[in-house]
Amino acid sequence: MADIRNIVILTGAGISAESGIDTFRDAGGLWEKHRIEDVATPEAFARNPALVQGFYDARRAALATVEPNAAHRSLARLEAEWPHELLLVTQNVDDLHERGGVQDVLHMHGELLSALCGACGARSRWDGPLSDAPACLACGAPALRPDVVWFGEMPYQMRRIYDALARADLFVSIGTSGAVYPAAGFVQEAAASGARTLELNLERSEGSHWFDESRQGRAGELVPAWVDEVLGA
Ligand code: NAD
Ligand code: APR
């Protein structure tokens, strides 16, 4: 690991699975219980806002019943002890990285605990329901929606992510199926910049073949072991 300085980590739903948060595409996952086109597109929200608000209200309320796991906590230790550049990008909209102790998390798909005003674009921290159409704290309009990136919308902070990938010496993907772009393409961006690439996932994913190394297992075991390795513990 001596030649590793700049690290980019991408996490997906699999890092939160052991905390009890459903993934999307595993057996029993969210996309088996709900249709994406009913709850995770702008068209769905325009067609039936109450159904979409209810879907995210339930996921937001469930955050109070789950705790970060060993994988989340080990990434906080890495952030605290790693002496060079580290960017943690998550596709997850839960707050378990933060509650596990990570200070700087880039939520490229937004956050359940943030509300976005459809009228003025203001964001506000929000831990309650949105289905009762609360007023925007900035403009007063009853136009708050989940601050979550839906299919067809642009993920957040892509420039910051691509700049970090261009500088990366190591790219690590944790708990994601590699099914959805642009996140699924980050491994190729990192490899093109000369970074080494490592996948930590329960099973081989749609993108495993792009990685220099792919380790299968539970994040709660694989991630702490990898952090020990990279910190030379
Ligand atoms: P995309 O077209 O790249 O998505 C491709 C994948 O998304 C497919 O392989 C499939 O797994 C799934 N998908 C998309 N539409 C689907 C549908 N109608 N039915 C079933 N599966 C479907 O995604 P996009 O439209 O380019 O999305 C833009 C961004 O929004 C992406 O980064 C995506 O990850 C994000 N997003 C976030 C959420 C969320 O709940 N946070 C939900 C959807 C999309
Ligand atoms: N440890 C490690 N990996 C796990 C675990 C675990 N305990 N449990 C499940 N996994 C893996 C699965 O093998 C799967 O490859 O996590 C991955 C979860 O994949 P998805 O359910 O597709 O979730 P994700 O990759 O985060 O989805 C990407 O799609 O719907 C959109 O925006 C949404 O952010 C989401 C994006």
mmCIF file of C-alpha atoms in Angstrom, residues 173 176-179 199 201-209 211 214 216:
data_model
loop_
_atom_site.group_PDB
_atom_site.id
_atom_site.type_symbol
_atom_site.label_atom_id
_atom_site.label_comp_id
_atom_site.label_asym_id
_atom_site.label_seq_id
_atom_site.Cartn_x
_atom_site.Cartn_y
_atom_site.Cartn_z
ATOM 1 C CA SER A 173 -16.485 -0.183 -4.518
ATOM 2 C CA THR A 176 -23.239 -2.072 -5.005
ATOM 3 C CA SER A 177 -24.625 -4.139 -7.876
ATOM 4 C CA GLY A 178 -23.074 -2.008 -10.593
ATOM 5 C CA ALA A 179 -26.524 -1.822 -12.249
ATOM 6 C CA GLU A 199 -14.586 -4.522 -5.207
ATOM 7 C CA ASN A 201 -19.431 -7.181 -2.329
ATOM 8 C CA LEU A 202 -21.595 -10.045 -1.102
ATOM 9 C CA GLU A 203 -21.468 -11.661 -4.535
ATOM 10 C CA ARG A 204 -19.979 -10.911 -7.935
ATOM 11 C CA SER A 205 -21.723 -7.865 -9.406
ATOM 12 C CA GLU A 206 -22.501 -6.675 -12.944
ATOM 13 C CA GLY A 207 -19.196 -4.790 -12.855
ATOM 14 C CA SER A 208 -16.864 -7.309 -11.199
ATOM 15 C CA HIS A 209 -14.965 -7.976 -14.409
ATOM 16 C CA PHE A 211 -11.964 -4.632 -11.151
ATOM 17 C CA SER A 214 -13.058 -8.565 -6.378
ATOM 18 C CA GLN A 216 -16.945 -11.634 -2.015
#
